[in-house]
Coordinates of C-alpha atoms and ligand atoms in Angstrom, one line a residue:
M1 CA 11.7 -26.2 22.5
T2 CA 10.0 -22.9 21.9
L3 CA 12.2 -19.9 21.2
S4 CA 9.3 -17.4 20.8
F5 CA 9.6 -15.7 24.2
G6 CA 10.6 -12.2 23.6
R7 CA 9.1 -9.5 21.3
H8 CA 6.8 -11.0 18.7
Y9 CA 7.5 -9.9 15.2
L10 CA 4.5 -9.4 12.9
A11 CA 6.2 -9.6 9.5
I12 CA 3.1 -9.5 7.4
P13 CA 2.4 -6.8 4.7
G14 CA 0.0 -4.8 6.9
P15 CA -1.0 -4.1 9.5
S16 CA 2.7 -3.4 9.8
V17 CA 4.8 -3.0 13.0
M18 CA 3.6 -0.1 15.1
P19 CA 6.5 2.0 16.6
D20 CA 6.3 2.3 20.4
R21 CA 6.5 6.0 19.9
V22 CA 3.3 5.9 17.9
L23 CA 1.5 3.8 20.5
R24 CA 2.7 6.1 23.3
A25 CA 1.5 9.2 21.4
M26 CA -1.9 7.6 21.2
H27 CA -2.0 6.5 24.9
R28 CA -3.5 9.6 26.5
A29 CA -6.7 11.1 27.8
G30 CA -9.2 12.3 25.3
P31 CA -8.5 15.8 24.0
N32 CA -10.9 18.7 23.5
I33 CA -12.3 18.4 20.0
Y34 CA -13.7 21.9 19.8
E35 CA -10.5 24.0 20.3
G36 CA -6.9 23.8 21.4
A37 CA -4.0 21.6 20.6
L38 CA -5.7 18.9 18.4
V39 CA -7.6 21.5 16.3
E40 CA -4.4 23.5 15.9
M41 CA -2.4 20.4 14.9
M42 CA -4.6 19.6 11.8
P43 CA -2.9 22.0 9.3
T44 CA 0.5 20.5 10.1
L45 CA -0.9 17.1 9.6
T46 CA -2.5 17.8 6.2
D47 CA 0.7 19.6 5.0
D48 CA 2.9 16.8 6.1
L49 CA 0.6 14.1 4.6
K50 CA 0.7 16.0 1.2
A51 CA 4.5 15.9 1.5
I52 CA 4.4 12.2 1.9
A53 CA 2.3 11.8 -1.3
R54 CA 4.5 14.5 -3.0
T55 CA 1.5 16.6 -3.9
R56 CA 0.6 20.3 -3.6
H57 CA -3.1 19.6 -4.2
N58 CA -5.7 18.3 -1.7
V59 CA -6.1 15.6 0.9
A60 CA -9.3 14.2 2.5
I61 CA -9.1 12.1 5.7
Y62 CA -11.6 9.3 6.4
I63 CA -12.2 7.1 9.5
S64 CA -11.9 3.9 7.6
N65 CA -9.6 1.2 6.3
G66 CA -8.2 1.0 2.8
H67 CA -11.6 -0.3 1.5
G68 CA -13.1 2.9 2.6
A69 CA -10.5 4.9 0.7
W70 CA -11.3 2.8 -2.4
E71 CA -15.0 3.7 -2.1
A72 CA -14.4 7.3 -1.2
A73 CA -12.2 7.9 -4.2
L74 CA -14.6 6.2 -6.6
S75 CA -17.6 7.9 -5.1
N76 CA -16.3 11.4 -5.8
V77 CA -15.5 11.1 -9.5
L78 CA -17.7 8.4 -10.9
A79 CA -21.5 8.1 -11.4
P80 CA -23.4 5.0 -12.0
G81 CA -23.1 4.1 -15.7
D82 CA -19.6 5.7 -16.1
T83 CA -16.9 3.5 -17.4
V84 CA -13.4 2.8 -15.9
L85 CA -10.4 1.0 -17.3
S86 CA -9.0 -1.2 -14.5
L87 CA -5.4 -2.4 -14.7
C88 CA -5.0 -5.5 -12.6
T89 CA -1.7 -7.1 -11.4
G90 CA -3.0 -9.2 -8.5
R91 CA -5.8 -9.5 -6.1
F92 CA -6.1 -5.8 -5.0
G93 CA -6.8 -4.4 -8.4
H94 CA -9.7 -6.8 -8.7
G95 CA -10.9 -5.8 -5.2
W96 CA -11.1 -2.1 -6.2
T97 CA -12.7 -3.1 -9.5
E98 CA -15.4 -5.1 -7.7
M99 CA -16.1 -2.0 -5.5
A100 CA -16.5 0.1 -8.7
E101 CA -19.0 -2.4 -10.1
A102 CA -21.0 -2.4 -6.9
L103 CA -21.3 1.4 -7.3
G104 CA -22.9 0.8 -10.7
V105 CA -19.8 1.7 -12.7
Q106 CA -19.1 -0.2 -15.9
V107 CA -15.7 -1.9 -15.7
Q108 CA -13.3 -2.7 -18.5
I109 CA -10.6 -4.9 -16.9
D110 CA -7.1 -5.4 -18.4
D111 CA -5.5 -8.2 -16.4
F112 CA -1.7 -8.5 -16.6
G113 CA -1.6 -11.7 -14.6
M114 CA 0.1 -12.4 -11.3
R115 CA 3.7 -12.1 -12.2
A116 CA 4.2 -9.1 -14.5
P117 CA 3.5 -5.4 -14.2
V118 CA 1.1 -3.3 -16.4
D119 CA 2.2 -3.0 -20.0
P120 CA 1.8 0.7 -20.8
D121 CA 1.5 -0.1 -24.6
R122 CA -1.6 -2.1 -23.8
V123 CA -3.0 0.9 -21.9
E124 CA -2.3 3.2 -24.7
S125 CA -4.1 0.9 -27.2
A126 CA -7.1 0.5 -24.9
L127 CA -7.5 4.2 -24.6
Q128 CA -7.0 4.8 -28.3
A129 CA -9.9 2.3 -28.8
D130 CA -12.1 4.8 -26.9
P131 CA -12.3 7.8 -29.2
D132 CA -15.5 9.0 -27.5
H133 CA -13.8 9.1 -24.1
R134 CA -16.3 6.9 -22.4
I135 CA -13.6 5.8 -20.0
R136 CA -13.7 8.3 -17.2
A137 CA -10.8 7.0 -15.1
V138 CA -7.9 4.5 -15.2
L139 CA -7.5 2.5 -12.0
L140 CA -4.0 1.3 -11.1
T141 CA -2.5 -0.4 -8.1
H142 CA 1.0 1.0 -7.5
V143 CA 2.1 -2.0 -5.5
D144 CA -0.1 -5.0 -5.5
T145 CA 0.3 -6.5 -2.0
S146 CA -0.7 -10.0 -3.1
T147 CA 1.9 -10.4 -5.8
S148 CA 4.4 -7.7 -4.7
I149 CA 4.4 -6.3 -8.2
K150 CA 5.3 -2.6 -8.5
N151 CA 3.8 -0.8 -11.4
D152 CA 5.4 2.1 -13.3
V153 CA 2.9 4.9 -12.6
A154 CA 4.7 7.5 -14.7
A155 CA 4.7 5.1 -17.7
V156 CA 1.0 4.6 -17.4
R157 CA 0.5 8.4 -17.3
A158 CA 2.8 8.7 -20.4
A159 CA 0.6 6.1 -22.2
M160 CA -2.5 8.1 -21.3
D161 CA -0.9 11.3 -22.6
A162 CA 0.3 9.5 -25.8
A163 CA -3.3 8.4 -26.4
G164 CA -4.5 12.0 -25.8
H165 CA -7.1 10.6 -23.4
P166 CA -8.6 12.9 -20.6
A167 CA -9.4 10.1 -18.1
L168 CA -8.4 10.6 -14.5
L169 CA -5.4 8.5 -13.3
M170 CA -6.4 6.9 -9.9
V171 CA -3.7 5.0 -8.0
D172 CA -4.0 2.7 -5.0
C173 CA -0.9 3.4 -2.9
I174 CA -2.1 1.7 0.2
A175 CA 0.9 -0.7 0.3
S176 CA 3.4 1.5 -1.3
M177 CA 3.1 5.0 0.3
G178 CA 6.0 5.6 2.7
C179 CA 7.9 2.6 1.3
D180 CA 8.3 2.8 -2.5
R181 CA 9.0 6.0 -4.3
F182 CA 5.7 7.7 -5.3
E183 CA 5.5 11.2 -6.8
M184 CA 1.8 12.2 -7.2
D185 CA 2.2 15.5 -8.9
A186 CA 5.4 14.8 -10.9
W187 CA 3.8 11.6 -12.2
G188 CA 0.5 13.2 -13.1
V189 CA -1.7 11.3 -10.7
D190 CA -5.2 12.7 -10.2
V191 CA -6.3 10.6 -7.2
A192 CA -4.0 8.6 -4.8
I193 CA -5.2 6.7 -1.8
T194 CA -3.5 5.2 1.2
A195 CA -4.3 4.0 4.7
S196 CA -2.7 4.3 8.1
Q197 CA -1.6 0.8 8.8
K198 CA 1.1 0.0 6.2
G199 CA 4.0 2.4 5.4
L200 CA 2.5 5.0 7.8
M201 CA 3.0 2.8 10.8
V202 CA -0.3 3.6 12.6
P203 CA -3.0 1.1 13.6
P204 CA -5.7 0.5 11.0
G205 CA -8.5 3.1 11.2
V206 CA -7.7 6.2 9.1
A207 CA -7.3 6.5 5.4
F208 CA -6.3 9.3 3.1
V209 CA -7.5 10.3 -0.4
F210 CA -5.2 12.8 -2.2
F211 CA -6.8 14.5 -5.2
S212 CA -5.7 16.9 -7.9
D213 CA -7.6 20.1 -8.8
K214 CA -8.6 18.3 -12.1
A215 CA -10.2 15.6 -10.0
A216 CA -11.9 18.3 -7.9
R217 CA -13.4 19.7 -11.0
V218 CA -14.7 16.3 -12.0
R219 CA -16.2 16.0 -8.5
A220 CA -18.0 19.3 -9.0
E221 CA -19.8 18.0 -12.1
I222 CA -21.2 14.9 -10.3
T223 CA -24.7 15.6 -9.1
R224 CA -25.0 13.1 -6.3
V225 CA -22.1 12.1 -4.1
S226 CA -22.7 10.2 -0.9
R227 CA -22.6 12.8 1.9
Y228 CA -20.2 10.8 4.0
W229 CA -17.7 10.1 1.2
D230 CA -17.8 13.6 -0.3
W231 CA -14.3 15.0 -0.1
T232 CA -15.2 18.6 -0.7
D233 CA -15.6 19.8 2.9
R234 CA -13.1 17.3 4.3
A235 CA -10.3 18.9 2.2
N236 CA -11.5 22.5 2.8
P237 CA -13.3 22.5 6.2
D238 CA -14.7 25.6 7.8
L239 CA -15.1 23.8 11.0
F240 CA -12.9 21.1 12.6
Y241 CA -15.6 18.4 12.5
Q242 CA -15.8 18.7 8.7
Y243 CA -12.4 17.2 8.3
F244 CA -13.9 13.9 9.4
G245 CA -17.6 14.3 8.6
G246 CA -18.2 14.0 12.4
T247 CA -16.1 13.3 15.5
A248 CA -12.4 13.2 14.8
P249 CA -10.4 10.0 15.1
T250 CA -8.6 11.7 18.0
H251 CA -6.1 9.1 19.0
H252 CA -5.3 8.0 15.5
L253 CA -4.5 11.7 14.7
Y254 CA -1.9 11.7 17.5
G255 CA -0.5 8.5 16.1
V256 CA -0.3 9.9 12.6
R257 CA 1.4 13.1 13.9
E258 CA 4.0 11.0 15.6
A259 CA 4.6 8.8 12.6
L260 CA 5.1 11.9 10.4
D261 CA 7.5 13.3 12.9
M262 CA 9.5 10.0 12.8
I263 CA 9.6 10.2 9.0
A264 CA 10.9 13.8 9.2
E265 CA 13.6 12.8 11.8
E266 CA 14.8 10.0 9.5
G267 CA 15.5 12.6 6.8
G268 CA 12.2 12.7 4.9
M269 CA 10.9 10.6 2.1
E270 CA 14.2 10.2 0.3
A271 CA 15.8 8.6 3.4
V272 CA 12.7 6.4 4.0
W273 CA 12.7 5.2 0.4
A274 CA 16.4 4.5 0.5
R275 CA 16.1 2.4 3.7
H276 CA 13.3 0.4 2.2
A277 CA 15.2 -0.1 -1.1
L278 CA 18.4 -1.3 0.7
L279 CA 16.5 -3.7 3.0
A280 CA 14.5 -5.1 0.0
R281 CA 17.8 -5.7 -1.9
A282 CA 19.1 -7.7 1.1
I283 CA 15.9 -9.7 1.1
W284 CA 16.0 -10.4 -2.6
A285 CA 19.6 -11.4 -2.4
A286 CA 18.8 -13.9 0.3
F287 CA 16.0 -15.4 -1.7
D288 CA 18.1 -15.6 -4.8
C289 CA 20.6 -17.8 -2.9
W290 CA 17.8 -20.0 -1.5
S291 CA 16.4 -20.4 -5.0
D292 CA 19.6 -22.0 -6.2
R293 CA 18.4 -25.3 -4.9
G294 CA 14.9 -26.5 -4.1
P295 CA 11.4 -25.0 -4.5
V296 CA 11.9 -21.3 -3.3
E297 CA 11.2 -18.7 -6.0
L298 CA 10.4 -15.0 -5.9
N299 CA 7.1 -14.2 -7.6
V300 CA 8.5 -11.3 -9.5
A301 CA 11.5 -12.1 -11.6
N302 CA 12.7 -8.6 -12.6
P303 CA 13.9 -6.6 -9.6
A304 CA 12.7 -3.4 -11.3
H305 CA 9.1 -4.7 -11.0
R306 CA 9.4 -5.6 -7.3
S307 CA 8.0 -3.6 -4.4
C308 CA 10.3 -2.6 -1.6
A309 CA 7.4 -3.0 0.9
V310 CA 6.4 -6.7 0.5
T311 CA 7.9 -9.8 -1.1
S312 CA 5.7 -12.7 -2.4
V313 CA 7.3 -16.1 -2.5
H314 CA 6.5 -19.4 -4.2
I315 CA 7.7 -22.4 -2.1
G316 CA 5.3 -25.2 -3.2
A317 CA 2.6 -26.8 -1.2
P318 CA 2.5 -27.6 1.7
H319 CA 5.7 -25.8 2.5
G320 CA 4.3 -22.2 2.6
T321 CA 1.7 -23.0 5.3
A322 CA 4.1 -25.3 7.2
L323 CA 6.8 -22.6 7.2
R324 CA 4.5 -19.9 8.4
R325 CA 3.2 -22.1 11.2
W326 CA 6.7 -23.1 12.2
T327 CA 8.2 -19.6 12.4
E328 CA 5.1 -18.3 14.3
E329 CA 4.9 -21.1 16.8
K330 CA 8.6 -21.8 17.4
L331 CA 10.1 -18.3 16.9
G332 CA 7.4 -15.7 17.3
V333 CA 7.7 -14.4 13.7
T334 CA 4.4 -14.2 11.8
L335 CA 4.9 -14.3 8.0
G336 CA 2.1 -13.3 5.6
I337 CA -0.2 -15.8 3.9
G338 CA -0.2 -16.2 0.1
L339 CA -3.0 -14.0 -1.1
G340 CA -4.8 -14.6 -4.4
M341 CA -1.9 -16.7 -5.6
Q342 CA -3.7 -20.0 -5.9
S343 CA -3.5 -21.8 -9.2
E344 CA -5.6 -24.8 -10.2
D345 CA -2.9 -27.3 -9.2
D346 CA -2.5 -25.6 -5.8
P347 CA -6.0 -24.7 -4.6
N348 CA -5.1 -24.1 -1.0
A349 CA -2.5 -21.3 -1.3
D350 CA -0.3 -23.6 0.9
G351 CA 2.5 -23.1 -1.6
F352 CA 3.1 -19.4 -1.0
F353 CA 4.0 -16.9 1.7
R354 CA 4.7 -13.2 1.9
L355 CA 7.2 -11.2 3.9
G356 CA 6.2 -7.7 4.8
H357 CA 9.0 -5.1 5.1
M358 CA 7.0 -1.9 5.2
G359 CA 7.3 1.0 7.6
H360 CA 9.0 0.6 10.9
V361 CA 11.5 -2.0 9.8
N362 CA 15.3 -1.9 10.3
A363 CA 18.2 -4.2 9.4
P364 CA 18.1 -6.4 12.4
M365 CA 14.4 -7.0 11.9
V366 CA 15.0 -8.0 8.3
M367 CA 18.0 -10.2 9.2
G368 CA 15.9 -11.8 12.0
A369 CA 13.1 -12.5 9.6
L370 CA 15.5 -14.0 7.0
S371 CA 17.3 -16.1 9.6
S372 CA 13.9 -17.3 10.9
I373 CA 12.9 -18.4 7.4
Q374 CA 16.1 -20.2 6.9
A375 CA 15.8 -22.0 10.3
G376 CA 12.3 -23.0 9.3
M377 CA 13.3 -24.4 6.0
T378 CA 16.1 -26.3 7.7
A379 CA 13.8 -27.7 10.4
L380 CA 11.2 -28.6 7.8
K381 CA 13.7 -30.1 5.4
I382 CA 12.7 -27.8 2.6
P383 CA 15.8 -27.8 0.3
H384 CA 17.4 -24.4 -0.2
G385 CA 20.6 -22.9 -1.5
A386 CA 23.4 -21.8 0.8
G387 CA 24.9 -18.5 1.7
A388 CA 21.7 -16.4 1.9
L389 CA 22.3 -14.8 5.2
E390 CA 25.9 -13.9 4.3
V391 CA 24.9 -12.1 1.1
A392 CA 22.2 -10.2 2.9
A393 CA 24.7 -9.2 5.7
Q394 CA 27.2 -8.2 3.0
L395 CA 24.7 -5.8 1.4
I396 CA 23.9 -4.3 4.8
A397 CA 27.6 -4.0 5.6
E398 CA 28.1 -2.0 2.4
A399 CA 25.2 0.4 2.9
Ligands
PLP1 C1 -4.1 -3.4 2.3 C2 -4.5 -3.0 1.0 C3 -5.8 -2.7 0.6 C4 -6.9 -2.8 1.6 O1 -6.8 -2.1 2.7 P1 -7.7 -2.5 4.0 O2 -7.3 -1.5 5.0 O3 -7.5 -3.9 4.3 O4 -9.1 -2.2 3.6 C5 -6.0 -2.2 -0.7 N1 -5.1 -2.1 -1.6 C6 -3.8 -2.4 -1.3 C7 -2.7 -2.3 -2.4 C8 -3.4 -2.9 0.0 O5 -2.2 -3.2 0.3

């Protein structure tokens, strides 16, 4: 018997659930792109985006996905032959690194594995070993979406300061922005990037690069920046089209406007972060119960190192794939695949799955996802500990 009729739930870590309000805001006739409401809306959009990133500095908008934001950020502050220190805690750090390499940048990788965050002491040592300051930037992924590791951005900045190193701190916040606390200015971040389709609840298609005045000065020294990726005019346009280097992503802008309004109505970033944190605790508590018996195990042992946006789970092959198929086909709940988690004894990533809980997610959605996972483990005879749904409900009751 199938129980999937009803609203399908895409519980993957991006693209995330799109609010009906966002979709309705986008569903309209094309606006005038030369004057009027859309043009007048832009300053409110950039102001509110900066508030999301907790910065008073600059934002450039791109018609792109997160990969475009990766390339845009790198293109503005690095020239071929420059060196970066790339701190990797999962698949996404390596992806950004590969993009830097493709742009002719020399890459020094420090890989912290798939289950632990960046160790700031190692960052400090690496920078101390660079007395000539060849390293121009440190690349860090705030939340790695494959492993669900959350890195301590402020601690990395402190390590850079302790080493007295002038490199830029560049942070990938694509998974974390709007979910996990992030304070660009207070944490001394020079470049922060995100995209529309995760914590910001808008379909994929626009990306944002926030940059400090220090990063802007570095940009000014670079002689050749790809015209399209150049953030200078986008952040300080004289004419409306310069925000986008061409035609505006008209409907996405209405979607972003609506999503920012929803964040404000909820009570701003503190409220949004608190919701994500509580729901994540309920999820972790459920997994802790399931882990008491059988193969289920959270990828990140220390709660302080876990993201509130996504949870990566080990469940052993072939259970990960079997569970995803079961919840999708029987119940209409799509869980995320294991990404970059393969080890030599498990080459097919069948032993992992991920649960996305970013953006437009409330308690019944989380309880529904957890119940669906438990039903799937029961149906598939995957052993698991008891009491998971009760502890999750208890945490929600206490909130
Ligand atoms: C999703 C994601 C990306 C890639 O974004 P795309 O829109 O798929 O290009 C990069 N980094 C992180 C941390 C992500 O979560």
